């Protein structure tokens, strides 16, 4: 129970990788607040985490002032956030030739700007505590590119650059900032891909299978713990050997 | 109630991890007390909390000494 008593915020925790991360941190003893975009989603998170004292809350990361308000509410009710996992993300895939400005902007707002806003909002509490862990969920696509995902890849690569800069800024306060870059994980997001594309992807994965959400959650749990105290500004690739950067 | 000078000096000492006796009215945070840029940001945040005020960035940049911090607080609280 290495995270006993620590308050952790996981965005986009209603399903897939975010849900697995929330459960992993709760299993280590953290007080986990998981967010969803809907009331029903938040309630479901609350039920899943209830045994470990976790709660679900509504957050639409693109909504003006929403992240700041949520961080305030959490601080008042449970104490300052010690662990932030920026996981919330969406896709708006399409070939560049046909990509609309709205598709680009939606990805930048939800996948990249939200990381900036949430990280900034939790920083005051972490600086005071002289302890903090921020883990940003990037993607293998941010490192290798992917046809049809120029917007997504740009946002995910942006997260990696943001992570390195922030790690340099706040390292002296014992706050670490890292990325976990999932490869192709078996979630709703990748289930949306055509079967033929999935099969082709698997052939490029050294371990010969898609990843499990728990594979990502374990990496996040490690980076959030004291065992990773001397790791900052890094991107941990969890992709079954699909990319070896 | 301590006066403003004492409260400011106490916060400066706490934030910068220096002995309160070292904090003089003319002390510069960076040159005399060894603050880095992040320390000065934290210091401004601590002042905001102590005196329940908002210090805009362009004002914050001008606060580089204990005296300037005291002056800002005095000017602000008189309003």
Coordinates of C-alpha atoms in Angstrom, one line a residue:
Chain A
X1 CA 0.0 0.0 0.0
X2 CA 2.6 2.5 -1.1
X3 CA 0.2 5.3 -1.8
X4 CA -1.6 5.2 1.5
X5 CA -3.4 8.5 2.3
X6 CA -2.4 10.2 -1.0
X7 CA -5.1 12.0 -2.9
X8 CA -5.0 11.1 -6.6
X9 CA -6.9 12.6 -9.5
X10 CA -7.4 10.5 -12.6
X11 CA -9.2 12.2 -15.6
X12 CA -11.2 10.1 -18.0
X13 CA -11.6 7.2 -15.5
X14 CA -14.9 5.8 -16.6
X15 CA -13.5 3.1 -18.9
X16 CA -10.5 1.7 -20.6
X17 CA -7.0 2.7 -19.5
X18 CA -8.3 5.4 -17.1
X19 CA -10.5 3.0 -15.3
X20 CA -7.7 0.5 -14.8
X21 CA -5.4 3.3 -13.6
X22 CA -8.0 4.5 -11.0
X23 CA -8.3 0.9 -9.7
X24 CA -4.6 0.4 -9.6
X25 CA -3.9 3.5 -7.6
X26 CA -6.9 2.8 -5.2
X27 CA -5.5 -0.7 -4.7
X28 CA -2.2 0.9 -3.5
X29 CA -4.2 2.9 -0.9
X30 CA -4.6 6.2 -2.7
X31 CA -7.8 8.2 -2.2
X32 CA -8.8 8.2 -5.9
X33 CA -11.0 10.7 -7.5
X34 CA -11.9 9.5 -11.0
X35 CA -13.6 11.8 -13.5
X36 CA -16.1 11.2 -16.3
X37 CA -17.9 13.5 -18.6
X38 CA -21.4 12.5 -17.5
X39 CA -23.2 12.1 -14.1
X40 CA -23.9 8.4 -14.9
X41 CA -20.2 7.8 -15.7
X42 CA -19.1 9.5 -12.5
X43 CA -21.6 7.5 -10.4
X44 CA -20.3 4.3 -11.9
X45 CA -16.7 5.2 -11.0
X46 CA -17.9 5.9 -7.5
X47 CA -19.5 2.5 -7.2
X48 CA -16.4 0.7 -8.6
X49 CA -14.0 2.5 -6.2
X50 CA -16.3 2.7 -3.2
X51 CA -14.6 -0.2 -1.4
X52 CA -11.3 1.7 -1.4
X53 CA -13.0 5.1 -0.5
X54 CA -12.7 6.4 -4.1
X55 CA -15.2 8.7 -5.7
X56 CA -16.4 9.7 -9.1
X57 CA -16.9 13.3 -10.2
X58 CA -18.0 15.0 -13.4
X59 CA -15.4 16.8 -15.4
X60 CA -15.5 18.0 -19.0
X61 CA -11.8 19.0 -19.5
X62 CA -12.7 21.3 -22.4
X63 CA -15.1 23.4 -20.3
X64 CA -13.8 26.8 -19.3
X65 CA -12.8 26.8 -15.6
X66 CA -14.0 23.3 -14.9
X67 CA -10.6 21.8 -14.0
X68 CA -9.7 24.6 -11.7
X69 CA -13.1 24.3 -9.9
X70 CA -12.8 20.6 -9.5
X71 CA -9.3 20.8 -8.1
X72 CA -10.6 23.4 -5.6
X73 CA -13.5 21.2 -4.6
X74 CA -11.2 18.2 -4.1
X75 CA -8.7 20.2 -2.0
X76 CA -11.5 21.3 0.3
X77 CA -13.1 17.9 0.7
X78 CA -10.1 15.6 0.7
X79 CA -7.0 17.6 0.8
X80 CA -4.4 18.7 -1.8
X81 CA -3.9 16.4 -4.8
X82 CA -0.6 14.6 -4.6
X83 CA -0.9 12.5 -7.7
X84 CA -2.4 13.7 -11.0
X85 CA -2.9 11.3 -13.9
X86 CA -3.9 13.2 -17.1
X87 CA -5.6 10.4 -19.0
X88 CA -8.7 12.0 -20.6
X89 CA -8.5 11.9 -24.3
X90 CA -10.5 11.6 -27.5
X91 CA -9.8 10.8 -31.2
X92 CA -11.0 12.5 -34.3
X93 CA -9.2 10.5 -36.9
X94 CA -9.1 11.3 -40.6
X95 CA -6.6 11.9 -43.3
X96 CA -5.0 15.3 -43.2
X97 CA -6.3 16.2 -46.7
X98 CA -9.8 16.0 -45.2
X99 CA -9.2 17.0 -41.6
X100 CA -11.3 19.9 -40.5
X101 CA -10.2 22.7 -38.2
X102 CA -12.8 21.5 -35.6
X103 CA -11.2 18.1 -35.6
X104 CA -7.8 19.6 -34.9
X105 CA -9.1 22.0 -32.3
X106 CA -11.1 19.4 -30.4
X107 CA -8.1 17.2 -30.0
X108 CA -5.8 20.0 -29.0
X109 CA -8.3 21.2 -26.3
X110 CA -9.2 17.9 -24.9
X111 CA -5.9 16.0 -25.2
X112 CA -3.3 18.7 -24.8
X113 CA -4.6 21.9 -23.3
X114 CA -6.3 19.9 -20.5
X115 CA -2.9 18.6 -19.5
X116 CA -1.6 22.1 -19.2
X117 CA -4.6 23.3 -17.2
X118 CA -4.8 20.4 -14.8
X119 CA -1.1 20.3 -14.2
X120 CA -1.1 24.0 -13.4
X121 CA -4.1 23.7 -11.1
X122 CA -2.5 21.0 -8.9
X123 CA 0.9 22.6 -8.8
X124 CA 0.3 24.9 -5.9
X125 CA -0.6 22.1 -3.5
X126 CA 2.3 19.9 -4.7
X127 CA 4.8 22.7 -4.3
X128 CA 3.7 23.3 -0.8
X129 CA 3.8 19.7 0.1
X130 CA 7.2 19.3 -1.6
X131 CA 5.9 16.1 -3.1
X132 CA 4.0 15.4 -6.2
X133 CA 3.6 13.0 -9.1
X134 CA 2.2 13.9 -12.5
X135 CA 1.8 11.1 -15.0
X136 CA 0.6 12.1 -18.4
X137 CA -0.8 9.4 -20.8
X138 CA 0.8 10.0 -24.2
X139 CA 0.7 7.5 -27.0
X140 CA 3.1 5.5 -29.2
X141 CA 1.5 7.4 -32.0
X142 CA 3.1 10.6 -30.6
X143 CA 6.5 9.1 -31.1
X144 CA 6.1 7.2 -34.4
X145 CA 3.2 9.0 -36.1
X146 CA 0.2 7.3 -37.6
X147 CA -1.6 7.9 -40.9
X148 CA -5.0 9.4 -40.1
X149 CA -4.0 10.7 -36.7
X150 CA -2.1 13.8 -37.4
X151 CA -4.1 15.8 -34.8
X152 CA -3.8 13.0 -32.2
X153 CA -0.1 12.4 -32.8
X154 CA 0.6 16.2 -32.6
X155 CA -1.2 16.5 -29.2
X156 CA 0.5 13.4 -27.8
X157 CA 3.9 14.5 -28.9
X158 CA 3.0 17.9 -27.4
X159 CA 2.4 16.2 -24.1
X160 CA 5.9 14.7 -24.1
X161 CA 7.5 18.1 -24.7
X162 CA 5.3 19.7 -22.0
X163 CA 6.3 16.9 -19.6
X164 CA 10.0 17.5 -20.1
X165 CA 9.7 21.2 -19.6
X166 CA 7.5 20.9 -16.5
X167 CA 9.9 18.3 -15.1
X168 CA 12.7 20.8 -15.3
X169 CA 10.7 23.5 -13.7
X170 CA 9.4 21.7 -10.6
X171 CA 12.1 19.1 -10.0
X172 CA 13.6 21.1 -7.2
X173 CA 10.3 20.7 -5.4
X174 CA 10.4 17.0 -5.4
X175 CA 7.7 16.8 -8.0
X176 CA 8.2 14.3 -10.8
X177 CA 6.5 14.6 -14.2
X178 CA 6.5 11.7 -16.6
X179 CA 4.6 10.2 -19.5
X180 CA 3.4 6.7 -20.1
X181 CA 3.0 6.1 -23.8
X182 CA 0.7 3.1 -24.4
X183 CA 1.0 1.1 -27.6
X184 CA -2.1 -0.5 -29.0
X185 CA -4.2 -1.4 -26.0
X186 CA -7.4 -3.4 -26.1
X187 CA -10.0 -0.7 -25.3
X188 CA -13.0 0.8 -26.9
X189 CA -10.8 3.3 -28.7
X190 CA -8.8 0.6 -30.5
X191 CA -11.9 -1.7 -30.9
X192 CA -13.2 1.0 -33.2
X193 CA -10.5 0.1 -35.7
X194 CA -11.2 -2.1 -38.7
X195 CA -10.4 -5.8 -38.1
X196 CA -7.8 -5.8 -40.9
X197 CA -6.0 -2.9 -39.4
X198 CA -5.9 -4.5 -36.0
X199 CA -4.4 -7.7 -37.4
X200 CA -1.8 -5.7 -39.3
X201 CA -0.9 -3.9 -36.1
X202 CA -0.5 -7.1 -34.0
X203 CA 2.1 -8.3 -36.5
X204 CA 4.3 -5.4 -35.7
X205 CA 4.1 -6.0 -32.0
X206 CA 7.1 -8.1 -30.7
X207 CA 5.0 -9.6 -28.0
X208 CA 2.3 -10.6 -30.6
X209 CA -0.7 -9.2 -28.8
X210 CA -2.5 -6.0 -28.0
X211 CA -1.8 -4.7 -24.6
X212 CA -4.2 -4.8 -21.6
X213 CA -5.3 -1.7 -19.8
X214 CA -3.7 -3.1 -16.7
X215 CA -0.3 -3.1 -18.4
X216 CA -0.6 0.7 -18.5
X217 CA -2.0 1.0 -15.0
X218 CA 0.9 -0.9 -13.6
X219 CA 3.4 1.5 -15.3
X220 CA 1.4 4.5 -13.9
X221 CA 1.3 2.9 -10.5
X222 CA 5.1 2.6 -10.5
X223 CA 5.7 6.1 -11.6
X224 CA 3.3 7.4 -9.0
X225 CA 5.1 5.6 -6.2
X226 CA 8.2 6.3 -4.2
X227 CA 10.0 3.6 -6.1
X228 CA 10.1 6.0 -9.1
X229 CA 11.4 8.9 -7.0
X230 CA 14.5 9.5 -9.3
X231 CA 12.6 9.3 -12.6
X232 CA 11.4 12.5 -14.1
X233 CA 10.8 14.0 -17.6
X234 CA 10.7 10.5 -19.1
X235 CA 8.4 8.7 -21.4
X236 CA 7.9 5.1 -20.4
X237 CA 6.8 3.2 -23.6
X238 CA 4.4 0.3 -22.8
X239 CA 3.8 -1.1 -26.2
X240 CA 4.8 -4.8 -26.3
X241 CA 7.9 -3.9 -28.4
X242 CA 5.9 -2.3 -31.2
X243 CA 8.2 0.7 -31.1
X244 CA 11.7 0.8 -29.6
X245 CA 12.6 4.5 -29.7
Chain B
X1 CA -1.5 41.1 15.7
X2 CA 1.9 41.4 14.2
X3 CA 2.6 44.3 11.9
X4 CA 2.9 43.9 8.2
X5 CA 6.7 44.1 8.2
X6 CA 6.9 41.2 10.6
X7 CA 4.4 39.1 8.7
X8 CA 6.2 39.7 5.4
X9 CA 9.6 38.9 6.9
X10 CA 8.3 35.7 8.5
X11 CA 6.8 34.5 5.1
X12 CA 10.0 35.4 3.3
X13 CA 12.1 33.4 5.9
X14 CA 9.7 30.4 5.6
X15 CA 9.5 30.3 1.9
X16 CA 13.2 30.8 1.2
X17 CA 14.4 28.6 4.1
X18 CA 16.5 31.3 5.7
X19 CA 16.8 32.5 9.2
X20 CA 14.4 35.3 10.0
X21 CA 17.3 37.4 11.4
X22 CA 18.9 37.3 7.9
X23 CA 15.8 38.9 6.3
X24 CA 16.5 42.7 6.3
X25 CA 14.1 45.3 5.0
X26 CA 16.5 46.0 2.1
X27 CA 17.2 42.3 1.3
X28 CA 16.8 41.3 -2.3
X29 CA 15.2 37.8 -2.6
X30 CA 17.5 36.7 -5.4
X31 CA 20.7 38.5 -4.7
X32 CA 20.8 38.4 -0.9
X33 CA 18.6 35.5 0.1
X34 CA 19.4 33.0 -2.7
X35 CA 16.0 32.7 -4.2
X36 CA 15.6 31.3 -7.7
X37 CA 12.8 32.2 -10.1
X38 CA 10.5 29.4 -8.8
X39 CA 11.1 30.6 -5.2
X40 CA 9.9 34.1 -6.1
X41 CA 6.8 32.7 -7.7
X42 CA 6.1 30.7 -4.6
X43 CA 6.8 33.7 -2.4
X44 CA 4.2 35.8 -4.2
X45 CA 1.7 33.0 -3.9
X46 CA 2.4 32.9 -0.1
X47 CA 2.0 36.6 0.1
X48 CA -1.3 36.4 -1.7
X49 CA -2.5 33.8 0.8
X50 CA -1.3 35.6 3.9
X51 CA -2.8 38.9 2.9
X52 CA -5.8 37.5 1.0
X53 CA -5.1 39.5 -2.2
X54 CA -4.3 38.8 -5.8
X55 CA -1.0 40.1 -7.1
X56 CA -1.1 40.5 -10.9
X57 CA 1.9 39.2 -12.8
X58 CA 3.1 42.7 -13.8
X59 CA 3.0 43.8 -10.2
X60 CA 4.6 40.5 -9.0
X61 CA 7.6 41.1 -11.3
X62 CA 8.4 44.4 -9.5
X63 CA 8.5 42.8 -6.1
X64 CA 12.1 41.8 -5.7
X65 CA 12.9 43.0 -2.2
X66 CA 11.4 42.8 1.2
X67 CA 10.7 46.5 1.1
X68 CA 8.9 46.2 -2.2
X69 CA 6.7 43.4 -0.8
X70 CA 5.8 45.5 2.3
X71 CA 5.0 48.5 0.0
X72 CA 2.8 46.4 -2.1
X73 CA 0.9 45.0 0.8
X74 CA 0.5 48.5 2.4
X75 CA -0.7 50.0 -0.8
X76 CA -3.1 47.2 -1.4
X77 CA -4.6 47.0 2.1
X78 CA -5.2 50.8 2.2
X79 CA -7.4 50.5 -0.8

